[in-house]
Structure formats: structure tokens, C-alpha cells
Tab-separated table of C-alpha atoms in Angstrom:
chain	number	residue	atom	x	y	z
A	578	MET	CA	12.503	-16.173	2.718
A	579	PRO	CA	14.438	-14.911	5.732
A	580	LEU	CA	14.082	-11.172	6.178
A	581	ASN	CA	17.253	-9.147	5.784
A	582	ASN	CA	17.699	-6.413	8.382
A	583	ASN	CA	19.345	-4.202	5.756
A	584	ILE	CA	16.340	-3.719	3.478
A	585	SER	CA	16.064	-0.098	2.410
A	586	VAL	CA	13.923	2.103	0.182
A	587	GLY	CA	14.184	1.325	-3.506
A	588	GLY	CA	14.094	-2.452	-3.192
A	589	THR	CA	17.771	-3.094	-2.491
A	590	THR	CA	19.555	-4.509	0.513
A	591	GLY	CA	22.644	-3.109	2.173
A	592	GLU	CA	24.659	-5.467	-0.033
A	593	PHE	CA	23.050	-3.861	-3.121
A	594	ALA	CA	21.344	-7.106	-4.120
A	595	SER	CA	18.068	-6.259	-5.842
A	596	LEU	CA	14.808	-7.727	-4.614
A	597	ASN	CA	12.584	-9.123	-7.318
A	598	VAL	CA	8.815	-8.601	-7.317
A	599	GLN	CA	8.165	-11.880	-5.503
A	600	GLU	CA	10.697	-11.018	-2.779
A	601	ARG	CA	9.191	-7.539	-2.351
A	602	ASN	CA	5.757	-9.131	-2.022
A	603	GLU	CA	7.120	-11.554	0.586
A	604	VAL	CA	8.564	-8.660	2.592
A	605	LEU	CA	5.266	-6.778	2.418
A	606	ASP	CA	3.342	-9.953	3.360
A	607	ALA	CA	5.599	-10.369	6.404
A	608	TRP	CA	4.925	-6.768	7.486
A	609	LEU	CA	1.198	-7.185	7.034
A	610	GLU	CA	1.186	-10.517	8.877
A	611	ALA	CA	3.044	-8.915	11.783
A	612	ALA	CA	0.466	-6.108	11.903
A	613	LYS	CA	-2.580	-8.400	11.708
A	614	PRO	CA	-2.796	-9.287	15.431
A	615	LEU	CA	-2.664	-5.590	16.258
A	616	ARG	CA	-5.378	-4.793	13.686
A	617	MET	CA	-3.034	-2.200	12.243
A	618	LYS	CA	-3.712	-0.467	8.958
A	619	LEU	CA	-0.508	0.600	7.249
A	620	LEU	CA	0.372	2.914	4.366
A	621	GLY	CA	4.097	3.124	5.132
A	622	PRO	CA	5.310	-0.385	4.196
A	623	SER	CA	4.377	-0.025	0.549
A	624	ALA	CA	6.222	3.304	0.454
A	625	LEU	CA	9.314	1.491	1.710
A	626	LEU	CA	8.904	-0.860	-1.254
A	627	GLY	CA	9.051	2.090	-3.627
A	628	HIS	CA	5.440	3.039	-4.363
A	629	ASP	CA	4.568	6.662	-4.994
A	630	SER	CA	0.804	6.309	-4.811
A	631	SER	CA	-1.913	3.873	-3.856
A	632	ILE	CA	-5.591	3.258	-4.338
A	633	ALA	CA	-7.380	3.446	-1.020
A	634	THR	CA	-10.540	5.092	0.215
A	635	VAL	CA	-8.581	6.992	2.863
A	636	ASN	CA	-6.609	8.733	0.105
A	637	ASN	CA	-9.831	10.388	-1.044
A	638	ILE	CA	-11.131	11.179	2.435
A	639	PHE	CA	-7.838	12.338	3.977
A	640	PRO	CA	-5.531	13.083	1.000
A	641	THR	CA	-3.058	15.322	2.832
A	642	LEU	CA	-2.714	12.968	5.789
A	643	SER	CA	-2.252	9.953	3.494
A	644	LYS	CA	0.384	11.786	1.452
A	645	ASP	CA	2.197	12.938	4.597
A	646	ILE	CA	2.433	9.323	5.828
A	647	VAL	CA	3.987	8.189	2.550
A	648	VAL	CA	6.381	11.164	2.349
A	649	SER	CA	7.464	10.766	5.985
A	650	THR	CA	8.115	7.070	5.409
A	651	LYS	CA	10.101	7.699	2.228
A	652	ILE	CA	12.368	10.282	3.885
A	653	GLY	CA	12.940	7.986	6.841
A	654	ASP	CA	10.965	9.895	9.468
A	655	VAL	CA	9.364	6.739	10.854
A	656	THR	CA	8.329	8.413	14.117
A	657	LYS	CA	6.299	11.038	12.259
A	658	ALA	CA	4.885	8.414	9.869
A	659	ARG	CA	3.771	6.268	12.794
A	660	THR	CA	2.143	9.218	14.580
A	661	LEU	CA	0.294	10.204	11.403
A	662	GLN	CA	-0.732	6.582	10.752
A	663	GLU	CA	-2.143	6.320	14.287
A	664	LYS	CA	-4.130	9.526	13.682
A	665	LEU	CA	-5.442	8.151	10.380
A	666	ASN	CA	-6.404	4.849	12.022
A	667	LEU	CA	-8.395	6.713	14.696
A	668	LEU	CA	-10.201	8.719	12.024
A	669	VAL	CA	-11.040	5.550	10.063
A	670	ASP	CA	-12.161	3.768	13.239
A	671	GLY	CA	-14.497	6.704	13.924
A	672	ILE	CA	-16.017	6.455	10.470
A	673	MET	CA	-16.361	2.680	10.732
A	674	SER	CA	-17.812	2.716	14.272
A	675	ASN	CA	-21.342	2.816	12.876
A	676	GLY	CA	-20.622	0.885	9.706
A	677	VAL	CA	-20.642	2.171	6.166
A	678	LYS	CA	-23.458	1.162	3.838
A	679	VAL	CA	-21.852	1.111	0.407
A	680	GLY	CA	-24.426	-0.806	-1.625
A	681	PRO	CA	-23.668	-3.011	-4.617
A	682	PRO	CA	-20.484	-2.582	-6.674
A	683	ARG	CA	-20.701	-0.106	-9.520
A	684	PHE	CA	-19.645	-0.547	-13.113
A	685	PRO	CA	-16.387	1.119	-14.230
A	686	GLN	CA	-16.750	4.843	-14.861
A	687	LYS	CA	-15.353	4.472	-18.350
A	688	PRO	CA	-16.533	1.780	-20.785
A	689	CYS	CA	-13.902	-0.830	-21.610
A	690	ASP	CA	-13.601	-1.241	-25.386
A	691	GLU	CA	-11.880	-4.204	-27.066
A	692	LEU	CA	-8.521	-2.417	-27.384
A	693	MET	CA	-8.519	-1.435	-23.709
A	694	GLN	CA	-9.522	-4.967	-22.693
A	695	ALA	CA	-6.694	-6.432	-24.821
A	696	ARG	CA	-4.181	-4.054	-23.180
A	697	ILE	CA	-5.375	-4.985	-19.698
A	698	GLU	CA	-5.240	-8.711	-20.486
A	699	GLU	CA	-1.712	-8.391	-21.918
A	700	HIS	CA	-0.562	-6.435	-18.866
A	701	LEU	CA	-1.978	-9.082	-16.531
A	702	ARG	CA	-0.367	-11.900	-18.568
A	703	THR	CA	2.990	-10.095	-18.383
A	704	PHE	CA	2.786	-10.374	-14.602
A	705	GLY	CA	1.599	-13.981	-14.587
A	706	TYR	CA	-2.142	-13.487	-14.162
């Protein structure tokens, strides 16, 4: 899919043609692929695709900084978002410089009963999984 230079927040282009989920994923994949050689870690691109929150370890360690990156991106202050992202990356690099021993994966904090499992399975099927 060729990237449109007019993509804006909310998943529409300058021509007001909506992007479907697959197209949004392709745009995000292109951003992430472009960042890969630079070893960049990015919160902003998903905010441009309309997310209000995310699940990431950095959100728990640096909640205010993570939120400020998303808010700056959403209001269009890309310079501030980039500066904050660079700060976050340096903090994460510092933590990771000696490695992080996390051990084996843990079980979910809340047991998954049959009703919850059925809801999760239905949700995943709705989105083709």
C-alpha cells in the first residue's frame, strides 16, 4: 500500500477516506520498519492511529513521561514528542544496560472462567484470530 502524505489523526486522509484496520496496521508497520535500523522505540505512531492507551512496561515505570509523549503526539507537537521519546529511550537504555532478569512468565492475575474464556474467544474470532 503506498503511503499517503495526508494521513492525519483519527485514521482519515486529507481526502476524508477512512483507513480500515488493515490499512492502519500497514501504516504502523511502515513506521516501525523505518525505525528498525535506528533501533528506535516509539510510542507516538500508535497515538497518530488513534490509540488512547497502551500496554508497555515503560508506562508503569515512567507513567507521566509516557502519557506526555502520547498527548504531545495527539496535539501535533511532534518536536516535544520526539524530545520526550528520546529521553524515554535513554532511560530504558540505562535500565537495559545490565540486562533485566524477569524469570518465567506468570499466570494471569485473575482466573479465567468459562464465560470469560468464551468472551475472549469470540472477540478474537471477530477480528479474524
